[in-house]
Amino acid sequence: MMLSATRAPCLTGQNVCGRRSHQRAAVQKLRFAPRAAFELDDLPYSTDALEPHMSKTTFEVHWGKHHRTYVNNLNNQIQGKDLESKSLEEVVKATWNNGSPSPEFNNAAQAWNHKFFWSCMKAGGGGEPTGELKAAIESDFGSFDEFKKQFSTAGATQFGSGWAWLVKDGGKLKVIKTPNAETPIASGAGTPLLTMDVWEHAYYLDVQNRRPDYIKTFLGELVNWDFVAENFSSA
């Protein structure tokens, strides 16, 4: 009887300890398990929503093929690596490698840049911002027209492929440009508020090689200033 009495608490304790050990192992396994593969997110509007300023055909190629390829290539590149457990932004920052990018960077950064770019546009966009964002632009650039001039110049003078950005850096707004897939979330050049894709595939089907025409249309007809204002408020 005494043996039974002494064994019962011991067995119960072992069961509890066993369950706790199993739970800890399960949590640890979950913490380091690969997350689901990155997916191509839906556009925030239909592929024909920005016509006639940006065509359905452009979206079918730019979003449906180019952006999809970046996402698919990235998934293939990070399969079986520690990067699999990270968010897209974390992958971008990790692979930037202080300006010496690892092979995964280009696809990760292009996937992030494009996702951000789609939200920078909307049907019935363009014009001027309002409220605190407009006041900040006028304060830091002197006028909204001066901002447009600097942003347009950044896009037009980016040799080859790249991006023009409005960023908030140290409490001030500034315009920068980056080549190829480079992005301010990796380089630390500022918090992105607005971007414009100046890779040829962003505009060639609509205006051929007339990049200045694309830039004028982007600023005049497409910019989603509501999205930019949200980024400004949270930066």
JSON list of C-alpha atoms in Angstrom, two decimals:
[
{"chain": "A", "resi": 1, "resn": "MET", "atom": "CA", "xyz": [0.00, 0.00, 0.00]},
{"chain": "A", "resi": 2, "resn": "MET", "atom": "CA", "xyz": [2.79, 2.38, 0.88]},
{"chain": "A", "resi": 3, "resn": "LEU", "atom": "CA", "xyz": [4.47, 1.60, -2.39]},
{"chain": "A", "resi": 4, "resn": "SER", "atom": "CA", "xyz": [1.29, 2.43, -4.29]},
{"chain": "A", "resi": 5, "resn": "ALA", "atom": "CA", "xyz": [0.84, 5.62, -2.31]},
{"chain": "A", "resi": 6, "resn": "THR", "atom": "CA", "xyz": [4.38, 6.77, -2.96]},
{"chain": "A", "resi": 7, "resn": "ARG", "atom": "CA", "xyz": [4.34, 5.85, -6.65]},
{"chain": "A", "resi": 8, "resn": "ALA", "atom": "CA", "xyz": [1.17, 7.73, -7.56]},
{"chain": "A", "resi": 9, "resn": "PRO", "atom": "CA", "xyz": [2.54, 11.24, -6.96]},
{"chain": "A", "resi": 10, "resn": "CYS", "atom": "CA", "xyz": [5.79, 10.28, -8.70]},
{"chain": "A", "resi": 11, "resn": "LEU", "atom": "CA", "xyz": [4.01, 9.00, -11.81]},
{"chain": "A", "resi": 12, "resn": "THR", "atom": "CA", "xyz": [1.75, 12.04, -11.91]},
{"chain": "A", "resi": 13, "resn": "GLY", "atom": "CA", "xyz": [4.77, 14.31, -11.65]},
{"chain": "A", "resi": 14, "resn": "GLN", "atom": "CA", "xyz": [6.51, 12.47, -14.43]},
{"chain": "A", "resi": 15, "resn": "ASN", "atom": "CA", "xyz": [3.43, 12.83, -16.65]},
{"chain": "A", "resi": 16, "resn": "VAL", "atom": "CA", "xyz": [3.24, 16.56, -15.96]},
{"chain": "A", "resi": 17, "resn": "CYS", "atom": "CA", "xyz": [6.95, 17.00, -16.58]},
{"chain": "A", "resi": 18, "resn": "GLY", "atom": "CA", "xyz": [6.65, 14.97, -19.74]},
{"chain": "A", "resi": 19, "resn": "ARG", "atom": "CA", "xyz": [3.80, 17.08, -21.01]},
{"chain": "A", "resi": 20, "resn": "ARG", "atom": "CA", "xyz": [5.67, 20.31, -20.21]},
{"chain": "A", "resi": 21, "resn": "SER", "atom": "CA", "xyz": [8.78, 19.04, -21.94]},
{"chain": "A", "resi": 22, "resn": "HIS", "atom": "CA", "xyz": [6.72, 18.10, -24.99]},
{"chain": "A", "resi": 23, "resn": "GLN", "atom": "CA", "xyz": [5.02, 21.50, -25.01]},
{"chain": "A", "resi": 24, "resn": "ARG", "atom": "CA", "xyz": [8.35, 23.32, -24.80]},
{"chain": "A", "resi": 25, "resn": "ALA", "atom": "CA", "xyz": [9.71, 21.26, -27.67]},
{"chain": "A", "resi": 26, "resn": "ALA", "atom": "CA", "xyz": [6.60, 21.95, -29.74]},
{"chain": "A", "resi": 27, "resn": "VAL", "atom": "CA", "xyz": [6.84, 25.70, -29.11]},
{"chain": "A", "resi": 28, "resn": "GLN", "atom": "CA", "xyz": [10.53, 25.71, -30.00]},
{"chain": "A", "resi": 29, "resn": "LYS", "atom": "CA", "xyz": [9.84, 23.75, -33.17]},
{"chain": "A", "resi": 30, "resn": "LEU", "atom": "CA", "xyz": [7.06, 26.16, -34.13]},
{"chain": "A", "resi": 31, "resn": "ARG", "atom": "CA", "xyz": [9.26, 29.18, -33.45]},
{"chain": "A", "resi": 32, "resn": "PHE", "atom": "CA", "xyz": [11.91, 28.05, -35.90]},
{"chain": "A", "resi": 33, "resn": "ALA", "atom": "CA", "xyz": [9.66, 26.35, -38.42]},
{"chain": "A", "resi": 34, "resn": "PRO", "atom": "CA", "xyz": [9.59, 27.77, -41.97]},
{"chain": "A", "resi": 35, "resn": "ARG", "atom": "CA", "xyz": [6.61, 30.03, -42.55]},
{"chain": "A", "resi": 36, "resn": "ALA", "atom": "CA", "xyz": [4.39, 29.58, -45.55]},
{"chain": "A", "resi": 37, "resn": "ALA", "atom": "CA", "xyz": [5.90, 30.57, -48.89]},
{"chain": "A", "resi": 38, "resn": "PHE", "atom": "CA", "xyz": [5.51, 34.18, -49.94]},
{"chain": "A", "resi": 39, "resn": "GLU", "atom": "CA", "xyz": [2.56, 34.79, -52.22]},
{"chain": "A", "resi": 40, "resn": "LEU", "atom": "CA", "xyz": [1.80, 37.39, -54.86]},
{"chain": "A", "resi": 41, "resn": "ASP", "atom": "CA", "xyz": [-0.70, 39.69, -53.12]},
{"chain": "A", "resi": 42, "resn": "ASP", "atom": "CA", "xyz": [-3.76, 40.90, -54.97]},
{"chain": "A", "resi": 43, "resn": "LEU", "atom": "CA", "xyz": [-3.64, 44.42, -56.35]},
{"chain": "A", "resi": 44, "resn": "PRO", "atom": "CA", "xyz": [-5.56, 47.02, -54.30]},
{"chain": "A", "resi": 45, "resn": "TYR", "atom": "CA", "xyz": [-7.72, 47.59, -57.42]},
{"chain": "A", "resi": 46, "resn": "SER", "atom": "CA", "xyz": [-8.66, 45.78, -60.62]},
{"chain": "A", "resi": 47, "resn": "THR", "atom": "CA", "xyz": [-6.14, 45.55, -63.45]},
{"chain": "A", "resi": 48, "resn": "ASP", "atom": "CA", "xyz": [-8.14, 48.03, -65.53]},
{"chain": "A", "resi": 49, "resn": "ALA", "atom": "CA", "xyz": [-8.87, 50.49, -62.69]},
{"chain": "A", "resi": 50, "resn": "LEU", "atom": "CA", "xyz": [-6.16, 53.00, -63.65]},
{"chain": "A", "resi": 51, "resn": "GLU", "atom": "CA", "xyz": [-6.99, 53.20, -67.35]},
{"chain": "A", "resi": 52, "resn": "PRO", "atom": "CA", "xyz": [-6.42, 55.20, -69.48]},
{"chain": "A", "resi": 53, "resn": "HIS", "atom": "CA", "xyz": [-3.37, 56.32, -67.50]},
{"chain": "A", "resi": 54, "resn": "MET", "atom": "CA", "xyz": [-1.96, 52.84, -66.88]},
{"chain": "A", "resi": 55, "resn": "SER", "atom": "CA", "xyz": [-3.35, 50.03, -68.98]},
{"chain": "A", "resi": 56, "resn": "LYS", "atom": "CA", "xyz": [-4.72, 46.63, -68.06]},
{"chain": "A", "resi": 57, "resn": "THR", "atom": "CA", "xyz": [-2.06, 45.14, -70.32]},
{"chain": "A", "resi": 58, "resn": "THR", "atom": "CA", "xyz": [0.68, 46.84, -68.33]},
{"chain": "A", "resi": 59, "resn": "PHE", "atom": "CA", "xyz": [-0.68, 45.39, -65.09]},
{"chain": "A", "resi": 60, "resn": "GLU", "atom": "CA", "xyz": [-1.05, 41.92, -66.61]},
{"chain": "A", "resi": 61, "resn": "VAL", "atom": "CA", "xyz": [2.63, 41.98, -67.51]},
{"chain": "A", "resi": 62, "resn": "HIS", "atom": "CA", "xyz": [4.10, 44.12, -64.72]},
{"chain": "A", "resi": 63, "resn": "TRP", "atom": "CA", "xyz": [2.17, 42.69, -61.77]},
{"chain": "A", "resi": 64, "resn": "GLY", "atom": "CA", "xyz": [1.05, 39.38, -63.25]},
{"chain": "A", "resi": 65, "resn": "LYS", "atom": "CA", "xyz": [4.43, 38.34, -64.65]},
{"chain": "A", "resi": 66, "resn": "HIS", "atom": "CA", "xyz": [7.33, 40.49, -63.38]},
{"chain": "A", "resi": 67, "resn": "HIS", "atom": "CA", "xyz": [6.16, 40.79, -59.77]},
{"chain": "A", "resi": 68, "resn": "ARG", "atom": "CA", "xyz": [5.09, 37.14, -59.72]},
{"chain": "A", "resi": 69, "resn": "THR", "atom": "CA", "xyz": [8.53, 36.08, -60.95]},
{"chain": "A", "resi": 70, "resn": "TYR", "atom": "CA", "xyz": [10.27, 38.01, -58.15]},
{"chain": "A", "resi": 71, "resn": "VAL", "atom": "CA", "xyz": [8.09, 36.25, -55.57]},
{"chain": "A", "resi": 72, "resn": "ASN", "atom": "CA", "xyz": [8.57, 32.79, -57.08]},
{"chain": "A", "resi": 73, "resn": "ASN", "atom": "CA", "xyz": [12.33, 33.24, -57.46]},
{"chain": "A", "resi": 74, "resn": "LEU", "atom": "CA", "xyz": [12.61, 34.42, -53.86]},
{"chain": "A", "resi": 75, "resn": "ASN", "atom": "CA", "xyz": [10.76, 31.37, -52.56]},
{"chain": "A", "resi": 76, "resn": "ASN", "atom": "CA", "xyz": [13.13, 29.11, -54.49]},
{"chain": "A", "resi": 77, "resn": "GLN", "atom": "CA", "xyz": [16.19, 30.98, -53.23]},
{"chain": "A", "resi": 78, "resn": "ILE", "atom": "CA", "xyz": [15.32, 30.86, -49.53]},
{"chain": "A", "resi": 79, "resn": "GLN", "atom": "CA", "xyz": [13.99, 27.30, -49.42]},
{"chain": "A", "resi": 80, "resn": "GLY", "atom": "CA", "xyz": [15.71, 25.38, -46.62]},
{"chain": "A", "resi": 81, "resn": "LYS", "atom": "CA", "xyz": [17.50, 28.48, -45.27]},
{"chain": "A", "resi": 82, "resn": "ASP", "atom": "CA", "xyz": [17.02, 30.47, -42.06]},
{"chain": "A", "resi": 83, "resn": "LEU", "atom": "CA", "xyz": [15.50, 33.21, -44.22]},
{"chain": "A", "resi": 84, "resn": "GLU", "atom": "CA", "xyz": [12.40, 31.04, -44.62]},
{"chain": "A", "resi": 85, "resn": "SER", "atom": "CA", "xyz": [11.24, 31.99, -41.11]},
{"chain": "A", "resi": 86, "resn": "LYS", "atom": "CA", "xyz": [11.49, 35.76, -41.71]},
{"chain": "A", "resi": 87, "resn": "SER", "atom": "CA", "xyz": [8.98, 38.31, -42.98]},
{"chain": "A", "resi": 88, "resn": "LEU", "atom": "CA", "xyz": [9.56, 39.87, -46.40]},
{"chain": "A", "resi": 89, "resn": "GLU", "atom": "CA", "xyz": [10.91, 43.09, -44.89]},
{"chain": "A", "resi": 90, "resn": "GLU", "atom": "CA", "xyz": [13.23, 41.10, -42.62]},
{"chain": "A", "resi": 91, "resn": "VAL", "atom": "CA", "xyz": [14.54, 39.16, -45.62]},
{"chain": "A", "resi": 92, "resn": "VAL", "atom": "CA", "xyz": [15.22, 42.43, -47.48]},
{"chain": "A", "resi": 93, "resn": "LYS", "atom": "CA", "xyz": [17.17, 43.87, -44.54]},
{"chain": "A", "resi": 94, "resn": "ALA", "atom": "CA", "xyz": [19.07, 40.66, -43.82]},
{"chain": "A", "resi": 95, "resn": "THR", "atom": "CA", "xyz": [20.15, 40.13, -47.43]},
{"chain": "A", "resi": 96, "resn": "TRP", "atom": "CA", "xyz": [21.20, 43.77, -47.96]},
{"chain": "A", "resi": 97, "resn": "ASN", "atom": "CA", "xyz": [24.29, 42.80, -45.95]},
{"chain": "A", "resi": 98, "resn": "ASN", "atom": "CA", "xyz": [25.46, 46.39, -45.34]},
{"chain": "A", "resi": 99, "resn": "GLY", "atom": "CA", "xyz": [25.61, 47.22, -49.03]},
{"chain": "A", "resi": 100, "resn": "SER", "atom": "CA", "xyz": [27.08, 43.92, -50.20]},
{"chain": "A", "resi": 101, "resn": "PRO", "atom": "CA", "xyz": [23.82, 42.15, -51.07]},
{"chain": "A", "resi": 102, "resn": "SER", "atom": "CA", "xyz": [23.53, 38.38, -51.00]},
{"chain": "A", "resi": 103, "resn": "PRO", "atom": "CA", "xyz": [21.90, 36.66, -54.01]},
{"chain": "A", "resi": 104, "resn": "GLU", "atom": "CA", "xyz": [18.42, 36.71, -52.45]},
{"chain": "A", "resi": 105, "resn": "PHE", "atom": "CA", "xyz": [18.32, 40.49, -52.10]},
{"chain": "A", "resi": 106, "resn": "ASN", "atom": "CA", "xyz": [17.24, 41.49, -55.61]},
{"chain": "A", "resi": 107, "resn": "ASN", "atom": "CA", "xyz": [14.11, 39.32, -55.65]},
{"chain": "A", "resi": 108, "resn": "ALA", "atom": "CA", "xyz": [13.20, 40.13, -52.04]},
{"chain": "A", "resi": 109, "resn": "ALA", "atom": "CA", "xyz": [13.62, 43.87, -52.53]},
{"chain": "A", "resi": 110, "resn": "GLN", "atom": "CA", "xyz": [11.78, 43.89, -55.84]},
{"chain": "A", "resi": 111, "resn": "ALA", "atom": "CA", "xyz": [8.91, 41.95, -54.27]},
{"chain": "A", "resi": 112, "resn": "TRP", "atom": "CA", "xyz": [8.70, 44.51, -51.45]},
{"chain": "A", "resi": 113, "resn": "ASN", "atom": "CA", "xyz": [9.16, 47.56, -53.69]},
{"chain": "A", "resi": 114, "resn": "HIS", "atom": "CA", "xyz": [6.39, 46.48, -56.06]},
{"chain": "A", "resi": 115, "resn": "LYS", "atom": "CA", "xyz": [3.96, 45.68, -53.25]},
{"chain": "A", "resi": 116, "resn": "PHE", "atom": "CA", "xyz": [4.54, 49.21, -51.92]},
{"chain": "A", "resi": 117, "resn": "PHE", "atom": "CA", "xyz": [4.34, 50.77, -55.39]},
{"chain": "A", "resi": 118, "resn": "TRP", "atom": "CA", "xyz": [0.88, 49.39, -56.15]},
{"chain": "A", "resi": 119, "resn": "SER", "atom": "CA", "xyz": [-0.51, 51.10, -53.05]},
{"chain": "A", "resi": 120, "resn": "CYS", "atom": "CA", "xyz": [1.09, 54.40, -54.11]},
{"chain": "A", "resi": 121, "resn": "MET", "atom": "CA", "xyz": [-1.49, 54.66, -56.90]},
{"chain": "A", "resi": 122, "resn": "LYS", "atom": "CA", "xyz": [-5.26, 54.79, -57.11]},
{"chain": "A", "resi": 123, "resn": "ALA", "atom": "CA", "xyz": [-8.03, 55.61, -59.57]},
{"chain": "A", "resi": 124, "resn": "GLY", "atom": "CA", "xyz": [-8.70, 59.34, -59.50]},
{"chain": "A", "resi": 125, "resn": "GLY", "atom": "CA", "xyz": [-5.33, 60.00, -57.91]},
{"chain": "A", "resi": 126, "resn": "GLY", "atom": "CA", "xyz": [-2.78, 62.71, -58.52]},
{"chain": "A", "resi": 127, "resn": "GLY", "atom": "CA", "xyz": [-3.27, 66.36, -57.71]},
{"chain": "A", "resi": 128, "resn": "GLU", "atom": "CA", "xyz": [-1.92, 67.64, -54.40]},
{"chain": "A", "resi": 129, "resn": "PRO", "atom": "CA", "xyz": [-1.87, 66.29, -50.86]},
{"chain": "A", "resi": 130, "resn": "THR", "atom": "CA", "xyz": [-3.67, 68.06, -48.03]},
{"chain": "A", "resi": 131, "resn": "GLY", "atom": "CA", "xyz": [-3.24, 68.74, -44.35]},
{"chain": "A", "resi": 132, "resn": "GLU", "atom": "CA", "xyz": [-0.05, 68.03, -42.45]},
{"chain": "A", "resi": 133, "resn": "LEU", "atom": "CA", "xyz": [1.60, 66.25, -45.37]},
{"chain": "A", "resi": 134, "resn": "LYS", "atom": "CA", "xyz": [1.13, 69.22, -47.67]},
{"chain": "A", "resi": 135, "resn": "ALA", "atom": "CA", "xyz": [2.46, 71.57, -44.98]},
{"chain": "A", "resi": 136, "resn": "ALA", "atom": "CA", "xyz": [5.53, 69.37, -44.48]},
{"chain": "A", "resi": 137, "resn": "ILE", "atom": "CA", "xyz": [6.23, 69.21, -48.24]},
{"chain": "A", "resi": 138, "resn": "GLU", "atom": "CA", "xyz": [5.95, 72.98, -48.53]},
{"chain": "A", "resi": 139, "resn": "SER", "atom": "CA", "xyz": [8.18, 73.46, -45.50]},
{"chain": "A", "resi": 140, "resn": "ASP", "atom": "CA", "xyz": [10.92, 71.05, -46.57]},
{"chain": "A", "resi": 141, "resn": "PHE", "atom": "CA", "xyz": [10.89, 71.73, -50.34]},
{"chain": "A", "resi": 142, "resn": "GLY", "atom": "CA", "xyz": [9.73, 75.35, -50.40]},
{"chain": "A", "resi": 143, "resn": "SER", "atom": "CA", "xyz": [6.62, 74.51, -52.43]},
{"chain": "A", "resi": 144, "resn": "PHE", "atom": "CA", "xyz": [4.70, 71.56, -53.82]},
{"chain": "A", "resi": 145, "resn": "ASP", "atom": "CA", "xyz": [5.89, 72.50, -57.33]},
{"chain": "A", "resi": 146, "resn": "GLU", "atom": "CA", "xyz": [9.50, 72.25, -56.15]},
{"chain": "A", "resi": 147, "resn": "PHE", "atom": "CA", "xyz": [8.81, 68.78, -54.74]},
{"chain": "A", "resi": 148, "resn": "LYS", "atom": "CA", "xyz": [7.32, 67.71, -58.09]},
{"chain": "A", "resi": 149, "resn": "LYS", "atom": "CA", "xyz": [10.36, 69.10, -59.89]},
{"chain": "A", "resi": 150, "resn": "GLN", "atom": "CA", "xyz": [12.81, 67.22, -57.67]},
{"chain": "A", "resi": 151, "resn": "PHE", "atom": "CA", "xyz": [10.79, 63.99, -57.75]},
{"chain": "A", "resi": 152, "resn": "SER", "atom": "CA", "xyz": [10.42, 64.17, -61.55]},
{"chain": "A", "resi": 153, "resn": "THR", "atom": "CA", "xyz": [14.13, 64.83, -61.96]},
{"chain": "A", "resi": 154, "resn": "ALA", "atom": "CA", "xyz": [15.03, 61.88, -59.73]},
{"chain": "A", "resi": 155, "resn": "GLY", "atom": "CA", "xyz": [12.88, 59.58, -61.86]},
{"chain": "A", "resi": 156, "resn": "ALA", "atom": "CA", "xyz": [14.05, 60.97, -65.18]},
{"chain": "A", "resi": 157, "resn": "THR", "atom": "CA", "xyz": [17.76, 60.94, -64.35]},
{"chain": "A", "resi": 158, "resn": "GLN", "atom": "CA", "xyz": [17.94, 57.49, -62.80]},
{"chain": "A", "resi": 159, "resn": "PHE", "atom": "CA", "xyz": [20.16, 55.80, -65.38]},
{"chain": "A", "resi": 160, "resn": "GLY", "atom": "CA", "xyz": [18.81, 52.45, -66.45]},
{"chain": "A", "resi": 161, "resn": "SER", "atom": "CA", "xyz": [16.40, 50.83, -64.02]},
{"chain": "A", "resi": 162, "resn": "GLY", "atom": "CA", "xyz": [15.45, 51.95, -60.53]},
{"chain": "A", "resi": 163, "resn": "TRP", "atom": "CA", "xyz": [13.09, 53.90, -58.31]},
{"chain": "A", "resi": 164, "resn": "ALA", "atom": "CA", "xyz": [12.31, 57.47, -57.23]},
{"chain": "A", "resi": 165, "resn": "TRP", "atom": "CA", "xyz": [11.27, 57.93, -53.59]},
{"chain": "A", "resi": 166, "resn": "LEU", "atom": "CA", "xyz": [9.85, 60.46, -51.19]},
{"chain": "A", "resi": 167, "resn": "VAL", "atom": "CA", "xyz": [11.22, 59.53, -47.77]},
{"chain": "A", "resi": 168, "resn": "LYS", "atom": "CA", "xyz": [11.15, 60.93, -44.26]},
{"chain": "A", "resi": 169, "resn": "ASP", "atom": "CA", "xyz": [14.63, 61.02, -42.79]},
{"chain": "A", "resi": 170, "resn": "GLY", "atom": "CA", "xyz": [15.41, 62.53, -39.41]},
{"chain": "A", "resi": 171, "resn": "GLY", "atom": "CA", "xyz": [12.14, 64.40, -39.34]},
{"chain": "A", "resi": 172, "resn": "LYS", "atom": "CA", "xyz": [12.67, 65.93, -42.79]},
{"chain": "A", "resi": 173, "resn": "LEU", "atom": "CA", "xyz": [11.22, 65.00, -46.16]},
{"chain": "A", "resi": 174, "resn": "LYS", "atom": "CA", "xyz": [13.58, 64.42, -49.07]},
{"chain": "A", "resi": 175, "resn": "VAL", "atom": "CA", "xyz": [13.62, 62.91, -52.55]},
{"chain": "A", "resi": 176, "resn": "ILE", "atom": "CA", "xyz": [16.07, 60.14, -53.39]},
{"chain": "A", "resi": 177, "resn": "LYS", "atom": "CA", "xyz": [16.58, 57.70, -56.22]},
{"chain": "A", "resi": 178, "resn": "THR", "atom": "CA", "xyz": [17.88, 54.14, -56.06]},
{"chain": "A", "resi": 179, "resn": "PRO", "atom": "CA", "xyz": [19.24, 51.87, -58.82]},
{"chain": "A", "resi": 180, "resn": "ASN", "atom": "CA", "xyz": [17.84, 48.48, -59.70]},
{"chain": "A", "resi": 181, "resn": "ALA", "atom": "CA", "xyz": [16.27, 46.82, -56.64]},
{"chain": "A", "resi": 182, "resn": "GLU", "atom": "CA", "xyz": [17.81, 49.04, -53.95]},
{"chain": "A", "resi": 183, "resn": "THR", "atom": "CA", "xyz": [15.34, 50.29, -51.37]},
{"chain": "A", "resi": 184, "resn": "PRO", "atom": "CA", "xyz": [15.52, 52.70, -48.42]},
{"chain": "A", "resi": 185, "resn": "ILE", "atom": "CA", "xyz": [14.16, 50.10, -46.01]},
{"chain": "A", "resi": 186, "resn": "ALA", "atom": "CA", "xyz": [17.47, 48.28, -46.46]},
{"chain": "A", "resi": 187, "resn": "SER", "atom": "CA", "xyz": [19.93, 51.15, -46.85]},
{"chain": "A", "resi": 188, "resn": "GLY", "atom": "CA", "xyz": [18.46, 53.26, -44.04]},
{"chain": "A", "resi": 189, "resn": "ALA", "atom": "CA", "xyz": [18.06, 56.29, -46.32]},
{"chain": "A", "resi": 190, "resn": "GLY", "atom": "CA", "xyz": [14.72, 57.10, -44.71]},
{"chain": "A", "resi": 191, "resn": "THR", "atom": "CA", "xyz": [11.20, 55.80, -44.21]},
{"chain": "A", "resi": 192, "resn": "PRO", "atom": "CA", "xyz": [9.49, 55.38, -47.59]},
{"chain": "A", "resi": 193, "resn": "LEU", "atom": "CA", "xyz": [6.36, 57.47, -48.09]},
{"chain": "A", "resi": 194, "resn": "LEU", "atom": "CA", "xyz": [6.00, 57.27, -51.88]},
{"chain": "A", "resi": 195, "resn": "THR", "atom": "CA", "xyz": [7.76, 55.49, -54.70]},
{"chain": "A", "resi": 196, "resn": "MET", "atom": "CA", "xyz": [7.66, 55.48, -58.49]},
{"chain": "A", "resi": 197, "resn": "ASP", "atom": "CA", "xyz": [8.97, 52.55, -60.50]},
{"chain": "A", "resi": 198, "resn": "VAL", "atom": "CA", "xyz": [11.16, 53.70, -63.40]},
{"chain": "A", "resi": 199, "resn": "TRP", "atom": "CA", "xyz": [12.08, 50.28, -64.73]},
{"chain": "A", "resi": 200, "resn": "GLU", "atom": "CA", "xyz": [11.01, 50.21, -68.39]},
{"chain": "A", "resi": 201, "resn": "HIS", "atom": "CA", "xyz": [8.47, 47.47, -67.76]},
{"chain": "A", "resi": 202, "resn": "ALA", "atom": "CA", "xyz": [6.50, 49.98, -65.65]},
{"chain": "A", "resi": 203, "resn": "TYR", "atom": "CA", "xyz": [5.63, 52.14, -68.65]},
{"chain": "A", "resi": 204, "resn": "TYR", "atom": "CA", "xyz": [6.95, 50.81, -71.97]},
{"chain": "A", "resi": 205, "resn": "LEU", "atom": "CA", "xyz": [3.71, 49.16, -73.11]},
{"chain": "A", "resi": 206, "resn": "ASP", "atom": "CA", "xyz": [1.86, 52.46, -72.59]},
{"chain": "A", "resi": 207, "resn": "VAL", "atom": "CA", "xyz": [4.31, 55.19, -73.62]},
{"chain": "A", "resi": 208, "resn": "GLN", "atom": "CA", "xyz": [7.27, 53.27, -75.06]},
{"chain": "A", "resi": 209, "resn": "ASN", "atom": "CA", "xyz": [10.53, 55.03, -74.12]},
{"chain": "A", "resi": 210, "resn": "ARG", "atom": "CA", "xyz": [8.93, 58.32, -73.09]},
{"chain": "A", "resi": 211, "resn": "ARG", "atom": "CA", "xyz": [9.73, 58.14, -69.39]},
{"chain": "A", "resi": 212, "resn": "PRO", "atom": "CA", "xyz": [9.04, 61.87, -68.76]},
{"chain": "A", "resi": 213, "resn": "ASP", "atom": "CA", "xyz": [5.46, 61.37, -70.03]},
{"chain": "A", "resi": 214, "resn": "TYR", "atom": "CA", "xyz": [5.01, 58.45, -67.62]},
{"chain": "A", "resi": 215, "resn": "ILE", "atom": "CA", "xyz": [6.35, 60.56, -64.73]},
{"chain": "A", "resi": 216, "resn": "LYS", "atom": "CA", "xyz": [4.00, 63.44, -65.54]},
{"chain": "A", "resi": 217, "resn": "THR", "atom": "CA", "xyz": [1.03, 61.06, -65.63]},
{"chain": "A", "resi": 218, "resn": "PHE", "atom": "CA", "xyz": [2.08, 59.36, -62.40]},
{"chain": "A", "resi": 219, "resn": "LEU", "atom": "CA", "xyz": [2.18, 62.65, -60.49]},
{"chain": "A", "resi": 220, "resn": "GLY", "atom": "CA", "xyz": [-0.80, 64.24, -62.18]},
{"chain": "A", "resi": 221, "resn": "GLU", "atom": "CA", "xyz": [-3.24, 61.32, -62.36]},
{"chain": "A", "resi": 222, "resn": "LEU", "atom": "CA", "xyz": [-2.16, 58.36, -60.24]},
{"chain": "A", "resi": 223, "resn": "VAL", "atom": "CA", "xyz": [-0.51, 59.20, -56.89]},
{"chain": "A", "resi": 224, "resn": "ASN", "atom": "CA", "xyz": [-2.50, 57.97, -53.90]},
{"chain": "A", "resi": 225, "resn": "TRP", "atom": "CA", "xyz": [-1.88, 60.87, -51.52]},
{"chain": "A", "resi": 226, "resn": "ASP", "atom": "CA", "xyz": [-4.08, 59.23, -48.87]},
{"chain": "A", "resi": 227, "resn": "PHE", "atom": "CA", "xyz": [-1.63, 56.31, -48.70]},
{"chain": "A", "resi": 228, "resn": "VAL", "atom": "CA", "xyz": [1.34, 58.70, -48.61]},
{"chain": "A", "resi": 229, "resn": "ALA", "atom": "CA", "xyz": [-0.29, 60.66, -45.78]},
{"chain": "A", "resi": 230, "resn": "GLU", "atom": "CA", "xyz": [-0.79, 57.45, -43.78]},
{"chain": "A", "resi": 231, "resn": "ASN", "atom": "CA", "xyz": [2.89, 56.62, -44.20]},
{"chain": "A", "resi": 232, "resn": "PHE", "atom": "CA", "xyz": [3.85, 60.16, -43.20]},
{"chain": "A", "resi": 233, "resn": "SER", "atom": "CA", "xyz": [1.74, 60.00, -40.03]},
{"chain": "A", "resi": 234, "resn": "SER", "atom": "CA", "xyz": [3.23, 56.70, -38.93]},
{"chain": "A", "resi": 235, "resn": "ALA", "atom": "CA", "xyz": [6.85, 57.46, -39.88]}
]
